[in-house]
mmCIF file of C-alpha atoms in Angstrom:
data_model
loop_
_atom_site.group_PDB
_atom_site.id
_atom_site.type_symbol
_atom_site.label_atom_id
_atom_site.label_comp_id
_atom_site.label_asym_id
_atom_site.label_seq_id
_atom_site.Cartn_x
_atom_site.Cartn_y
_atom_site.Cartn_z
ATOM 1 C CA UNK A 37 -46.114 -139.069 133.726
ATOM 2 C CA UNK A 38 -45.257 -142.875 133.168
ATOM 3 C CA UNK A 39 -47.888 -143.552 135.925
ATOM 4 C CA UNK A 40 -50.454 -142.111 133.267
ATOM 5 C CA UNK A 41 -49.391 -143.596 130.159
ATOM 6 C CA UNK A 42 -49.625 -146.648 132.031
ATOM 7 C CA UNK A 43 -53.066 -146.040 133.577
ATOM 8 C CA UNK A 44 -53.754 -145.300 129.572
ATOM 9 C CA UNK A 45 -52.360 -148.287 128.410
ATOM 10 C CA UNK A 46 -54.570 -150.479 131.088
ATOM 11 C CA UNK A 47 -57.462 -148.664 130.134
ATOM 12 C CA UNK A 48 -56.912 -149.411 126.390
ATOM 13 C CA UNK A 49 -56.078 -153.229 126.503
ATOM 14 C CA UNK A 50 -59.299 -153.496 129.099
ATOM 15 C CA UNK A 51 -61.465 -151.597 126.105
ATOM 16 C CA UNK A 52 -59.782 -153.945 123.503
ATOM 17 C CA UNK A 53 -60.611 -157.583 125.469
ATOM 18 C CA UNK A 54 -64.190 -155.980 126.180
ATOM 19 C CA UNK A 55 -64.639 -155.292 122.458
ATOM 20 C CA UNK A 56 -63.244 -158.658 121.174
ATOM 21 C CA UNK A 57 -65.424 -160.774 124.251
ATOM 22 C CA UNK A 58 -68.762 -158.705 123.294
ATOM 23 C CA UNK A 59 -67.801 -158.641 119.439
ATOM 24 C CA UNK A 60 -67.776 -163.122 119.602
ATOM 25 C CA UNK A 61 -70.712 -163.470 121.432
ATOM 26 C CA UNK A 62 -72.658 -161.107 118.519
ATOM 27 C CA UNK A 63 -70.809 -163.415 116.516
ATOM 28 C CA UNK A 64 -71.911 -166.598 117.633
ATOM 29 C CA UNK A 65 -75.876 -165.096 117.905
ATOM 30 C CA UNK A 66 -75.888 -163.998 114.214
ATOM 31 C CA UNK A 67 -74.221 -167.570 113.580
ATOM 32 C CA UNK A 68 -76.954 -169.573 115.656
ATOM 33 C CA UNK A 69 -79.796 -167.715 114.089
ATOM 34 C CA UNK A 70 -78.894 -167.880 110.648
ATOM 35 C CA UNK A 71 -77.393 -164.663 109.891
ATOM 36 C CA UNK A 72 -74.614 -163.210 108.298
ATOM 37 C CA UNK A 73 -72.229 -161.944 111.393
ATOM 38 C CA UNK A 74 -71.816 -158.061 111.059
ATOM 39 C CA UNK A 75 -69.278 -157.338 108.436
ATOM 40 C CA UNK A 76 -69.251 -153.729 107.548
ATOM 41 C CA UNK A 77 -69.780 -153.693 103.372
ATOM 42 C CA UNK A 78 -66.725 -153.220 101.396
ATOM 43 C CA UNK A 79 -65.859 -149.923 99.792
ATOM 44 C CA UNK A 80 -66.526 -151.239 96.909
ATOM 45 C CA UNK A 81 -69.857 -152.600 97.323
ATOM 46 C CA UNK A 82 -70.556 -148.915 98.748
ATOM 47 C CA UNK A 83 -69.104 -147.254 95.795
ATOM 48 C CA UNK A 84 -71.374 -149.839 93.443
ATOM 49 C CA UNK A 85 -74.526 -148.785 95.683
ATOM 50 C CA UNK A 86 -74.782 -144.887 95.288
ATOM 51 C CA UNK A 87 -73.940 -144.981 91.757
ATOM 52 C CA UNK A 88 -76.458 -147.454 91.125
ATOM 53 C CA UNK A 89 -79.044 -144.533 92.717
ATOM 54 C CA UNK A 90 -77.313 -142.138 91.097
ATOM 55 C CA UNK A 91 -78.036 -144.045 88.021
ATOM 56 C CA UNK A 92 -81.847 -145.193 88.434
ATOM 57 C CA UNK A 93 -83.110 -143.898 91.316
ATOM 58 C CA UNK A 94 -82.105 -140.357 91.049
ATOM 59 C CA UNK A 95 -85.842 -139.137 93.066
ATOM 60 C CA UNK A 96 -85.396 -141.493 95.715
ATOM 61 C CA UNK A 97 -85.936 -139.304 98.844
ATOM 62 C CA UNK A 98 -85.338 -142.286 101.528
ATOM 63 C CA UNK A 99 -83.409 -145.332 102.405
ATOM 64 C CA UNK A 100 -83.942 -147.770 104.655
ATOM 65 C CA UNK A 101 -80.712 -149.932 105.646
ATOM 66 C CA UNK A 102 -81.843 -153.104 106.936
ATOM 67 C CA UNK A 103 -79.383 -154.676 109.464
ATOM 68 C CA UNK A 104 -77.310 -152.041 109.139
ATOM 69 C CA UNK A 105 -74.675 -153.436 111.627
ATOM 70 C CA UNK A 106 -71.834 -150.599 112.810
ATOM 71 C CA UNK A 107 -73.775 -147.909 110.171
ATOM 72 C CA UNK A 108 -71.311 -147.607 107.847
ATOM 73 C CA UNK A 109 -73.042 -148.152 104.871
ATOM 74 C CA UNK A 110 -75.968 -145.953 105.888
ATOM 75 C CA UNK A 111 -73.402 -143.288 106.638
ATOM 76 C CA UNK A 112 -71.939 -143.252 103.398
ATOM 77 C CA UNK A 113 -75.201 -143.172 101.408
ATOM 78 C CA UNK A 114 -76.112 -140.243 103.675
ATOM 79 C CA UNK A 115 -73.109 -138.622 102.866
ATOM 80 C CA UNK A 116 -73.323 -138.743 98.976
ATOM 81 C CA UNK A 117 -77.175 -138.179 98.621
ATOM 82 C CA UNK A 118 -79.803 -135.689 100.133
ATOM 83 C CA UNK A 119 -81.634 -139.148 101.155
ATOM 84 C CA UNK A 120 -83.189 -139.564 104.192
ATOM 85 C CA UNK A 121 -81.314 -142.159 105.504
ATOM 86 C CA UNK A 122 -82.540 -144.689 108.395
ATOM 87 C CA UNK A 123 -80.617 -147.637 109.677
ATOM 88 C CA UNK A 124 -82.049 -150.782 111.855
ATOM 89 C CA UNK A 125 -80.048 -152.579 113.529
ATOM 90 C CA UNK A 126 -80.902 -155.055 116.342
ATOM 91 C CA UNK A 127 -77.553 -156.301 117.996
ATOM 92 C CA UNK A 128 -76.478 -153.803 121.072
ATOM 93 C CA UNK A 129 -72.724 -153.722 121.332
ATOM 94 C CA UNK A 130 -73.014 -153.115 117.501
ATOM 95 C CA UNK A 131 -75.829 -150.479 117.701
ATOM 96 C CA UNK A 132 -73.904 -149.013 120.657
ATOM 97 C CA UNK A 133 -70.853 -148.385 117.849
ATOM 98 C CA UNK A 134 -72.900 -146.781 115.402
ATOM 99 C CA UNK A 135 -74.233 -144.592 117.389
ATOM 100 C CA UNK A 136 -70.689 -143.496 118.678
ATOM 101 C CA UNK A 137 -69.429 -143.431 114.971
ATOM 102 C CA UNK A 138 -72.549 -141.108 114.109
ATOM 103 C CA UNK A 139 -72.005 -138.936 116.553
ATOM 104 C CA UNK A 140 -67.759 -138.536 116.037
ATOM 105 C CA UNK A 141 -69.188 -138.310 112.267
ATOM 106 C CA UNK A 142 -72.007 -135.743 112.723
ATOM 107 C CA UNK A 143 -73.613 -138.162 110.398
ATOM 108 C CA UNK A 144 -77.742 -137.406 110.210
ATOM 109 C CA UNK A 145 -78.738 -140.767 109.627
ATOM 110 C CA UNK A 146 -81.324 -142.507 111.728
ATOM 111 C CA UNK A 147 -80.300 -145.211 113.831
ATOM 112 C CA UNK A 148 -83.306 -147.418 115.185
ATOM 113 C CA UNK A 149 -82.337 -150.431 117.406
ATOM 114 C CA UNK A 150 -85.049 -152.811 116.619
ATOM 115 C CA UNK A 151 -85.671 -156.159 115.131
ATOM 116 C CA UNK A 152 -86.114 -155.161 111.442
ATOM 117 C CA UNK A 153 -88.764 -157.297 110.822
ATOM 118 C CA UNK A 154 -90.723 -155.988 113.369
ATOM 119 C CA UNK A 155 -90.217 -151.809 112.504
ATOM 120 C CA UNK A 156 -91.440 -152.343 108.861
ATOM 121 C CA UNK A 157 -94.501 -153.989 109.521
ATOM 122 C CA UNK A 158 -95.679 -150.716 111.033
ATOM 123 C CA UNK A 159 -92.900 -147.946 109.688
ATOM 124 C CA UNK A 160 -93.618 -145.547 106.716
ATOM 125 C CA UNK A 161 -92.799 -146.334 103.079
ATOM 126 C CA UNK A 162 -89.465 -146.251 101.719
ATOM 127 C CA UNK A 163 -88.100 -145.899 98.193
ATOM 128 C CA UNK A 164 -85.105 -147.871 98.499
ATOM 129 C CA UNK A 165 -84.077 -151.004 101.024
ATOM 130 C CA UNK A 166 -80.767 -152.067 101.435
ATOM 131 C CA UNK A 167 -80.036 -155.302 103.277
ATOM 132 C CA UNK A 168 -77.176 -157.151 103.690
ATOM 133 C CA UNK A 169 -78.319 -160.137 105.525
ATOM 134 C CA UNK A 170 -77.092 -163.705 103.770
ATOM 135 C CA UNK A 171 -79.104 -166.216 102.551
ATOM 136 C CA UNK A 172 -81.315 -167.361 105.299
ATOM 137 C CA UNK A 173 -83.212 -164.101 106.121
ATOM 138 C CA UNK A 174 -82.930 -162.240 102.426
ATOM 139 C CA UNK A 175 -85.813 -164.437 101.711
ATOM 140 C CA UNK A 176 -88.384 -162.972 104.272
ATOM 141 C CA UNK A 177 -87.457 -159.553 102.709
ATOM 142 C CA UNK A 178 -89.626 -160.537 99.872
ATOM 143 C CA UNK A 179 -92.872 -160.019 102.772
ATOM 144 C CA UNK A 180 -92.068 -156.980 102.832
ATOM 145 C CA UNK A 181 -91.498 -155.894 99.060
ATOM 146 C CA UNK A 182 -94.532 -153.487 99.443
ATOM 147 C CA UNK A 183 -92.455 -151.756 102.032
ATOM 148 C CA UNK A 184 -90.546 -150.373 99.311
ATOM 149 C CA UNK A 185 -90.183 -148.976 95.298
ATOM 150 C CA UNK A 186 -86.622 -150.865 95.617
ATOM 151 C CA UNK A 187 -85.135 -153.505 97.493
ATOM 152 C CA UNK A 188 -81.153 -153.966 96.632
ATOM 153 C CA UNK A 189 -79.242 -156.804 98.403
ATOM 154 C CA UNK A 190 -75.747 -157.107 99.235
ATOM 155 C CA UNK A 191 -73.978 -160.684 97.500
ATOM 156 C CA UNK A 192 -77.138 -163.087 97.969
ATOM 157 C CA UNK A 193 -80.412 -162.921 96.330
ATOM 158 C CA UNK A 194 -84.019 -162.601 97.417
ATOM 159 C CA UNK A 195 -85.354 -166.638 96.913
ATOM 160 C CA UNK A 196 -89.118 -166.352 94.924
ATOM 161 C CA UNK A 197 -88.085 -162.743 93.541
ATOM 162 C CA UNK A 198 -86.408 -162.624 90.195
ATOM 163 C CA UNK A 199 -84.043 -159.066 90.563
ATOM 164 C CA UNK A 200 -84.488 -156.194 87.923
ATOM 165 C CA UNK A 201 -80.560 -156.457 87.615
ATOM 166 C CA UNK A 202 -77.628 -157.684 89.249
ATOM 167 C CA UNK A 203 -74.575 -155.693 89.344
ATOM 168 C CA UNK A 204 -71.259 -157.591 89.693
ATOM 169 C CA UNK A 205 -69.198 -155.330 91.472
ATOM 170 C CA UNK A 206 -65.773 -157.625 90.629
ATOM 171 C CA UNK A 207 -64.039 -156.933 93.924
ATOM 172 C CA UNK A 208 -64.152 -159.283 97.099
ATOM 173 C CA UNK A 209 -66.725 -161.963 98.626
ATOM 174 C CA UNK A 210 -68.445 -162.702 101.866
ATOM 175 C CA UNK A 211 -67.904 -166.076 103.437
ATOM 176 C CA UNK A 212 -71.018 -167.729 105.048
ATOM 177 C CA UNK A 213 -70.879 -170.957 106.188
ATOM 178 C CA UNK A 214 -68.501 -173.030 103.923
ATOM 179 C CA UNK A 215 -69.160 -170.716 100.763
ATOM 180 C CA UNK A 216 -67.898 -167.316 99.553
ATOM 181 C CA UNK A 217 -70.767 -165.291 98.001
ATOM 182 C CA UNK A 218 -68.972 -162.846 95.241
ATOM 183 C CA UNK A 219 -69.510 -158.800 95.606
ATOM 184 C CA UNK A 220 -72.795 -158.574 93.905
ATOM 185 C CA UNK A 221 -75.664 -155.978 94.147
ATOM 186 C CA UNK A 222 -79.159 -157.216 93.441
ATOM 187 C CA UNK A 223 -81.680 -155.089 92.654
ATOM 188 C CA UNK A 224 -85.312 -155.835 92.908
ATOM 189 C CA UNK A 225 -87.417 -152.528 91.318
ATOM 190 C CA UNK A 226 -90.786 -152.555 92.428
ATOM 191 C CA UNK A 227 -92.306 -149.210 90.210
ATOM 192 C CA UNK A 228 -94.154 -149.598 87.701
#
């Protein structure tokens, strides 16, 4: 019996060192090519999201979550709506998670491994993109606006696009570079 728990302990610190080794290197890509590292959106930022489509997007039918990193954003929107809910991410070991976490979850969201960029030049129209990027890519979202009725960023705004409203969500901040961006959602409405 002590043979196996310490078999099990092996196996665990092994999985551990694996997930910390492949979790820097993601880190230090994201870093190198301008993007925010995948951080998985705070609760509240979450919270802030659906009740902002509860709110003004109440016929929205599909989301689109744009670097959606481990999927836990897309799962939770999934969860509280009747949205169709598809997530792009583009990193593996984080895809790789998400797709494990969807299937412990049972969640029905999409998960597409693909450069974002890429997927909506060609992919169907969504009502509502979500990105939580930072601010050197958020600005290339604004190619893209006629992807979507909505776009609604996490903390940094779109350059060149003035947003419809920002929500301060009053919890938290993501750090980027040597600056803290406060919880903020920005939302860019398209209809007209």
């Amino acid at each position: 019996m002590l043979y196996y728990i310490f078999i099990f302990a092996i196996v665990c610190i092994i999985l551990l060192e694996l997930h910390l080794f492949l979790s820097r290197g993601e880190y230090l890509w994201c870093v190198h090519h301008g993007q925010i590292p995948c951080v998985s959106s705070s609760k509240y930022l979450r919270h802030a999201l659906v009740k902002e489509i509860e709110k003004h997007f109440p016929t929205a039918t599909s989301l689109c979550d744009i670097g959606a990193g481990y999927g836990g954003l897309a799962r939770y929107v999934a969860k509280h709506s009747d949205m169709m809910v598809v997530a792009l991410e583009n990193m593996p070991f984080t895809i790789t998670v998400a797709r494990m976490m969807n299937f412990i979850t049972r969640s029905r969201v999409k998960i597409i491994k693909c450069d974002a960029f890429k997927y909506l030049k060609s992919s169907p129209r969504f009502d509502i993109g979500v990105a939580y990027l930072g601010p050197n890519v958020n600005p290339r979202l604004a190619e893209y606006k006629n992807q979507f009725d909505t776009i609604i960023t996490f903390d940094v705004p779109i350059e060149k696009l003035k947003p419809t409203r920002i929500i301060d969500v009053g919890h938290g901040a993501t750090p980027y570079g040597h600056k803290k961006y406060p919880h903020k959602l920005f939302v860019y409405d398209f209809r007209k």
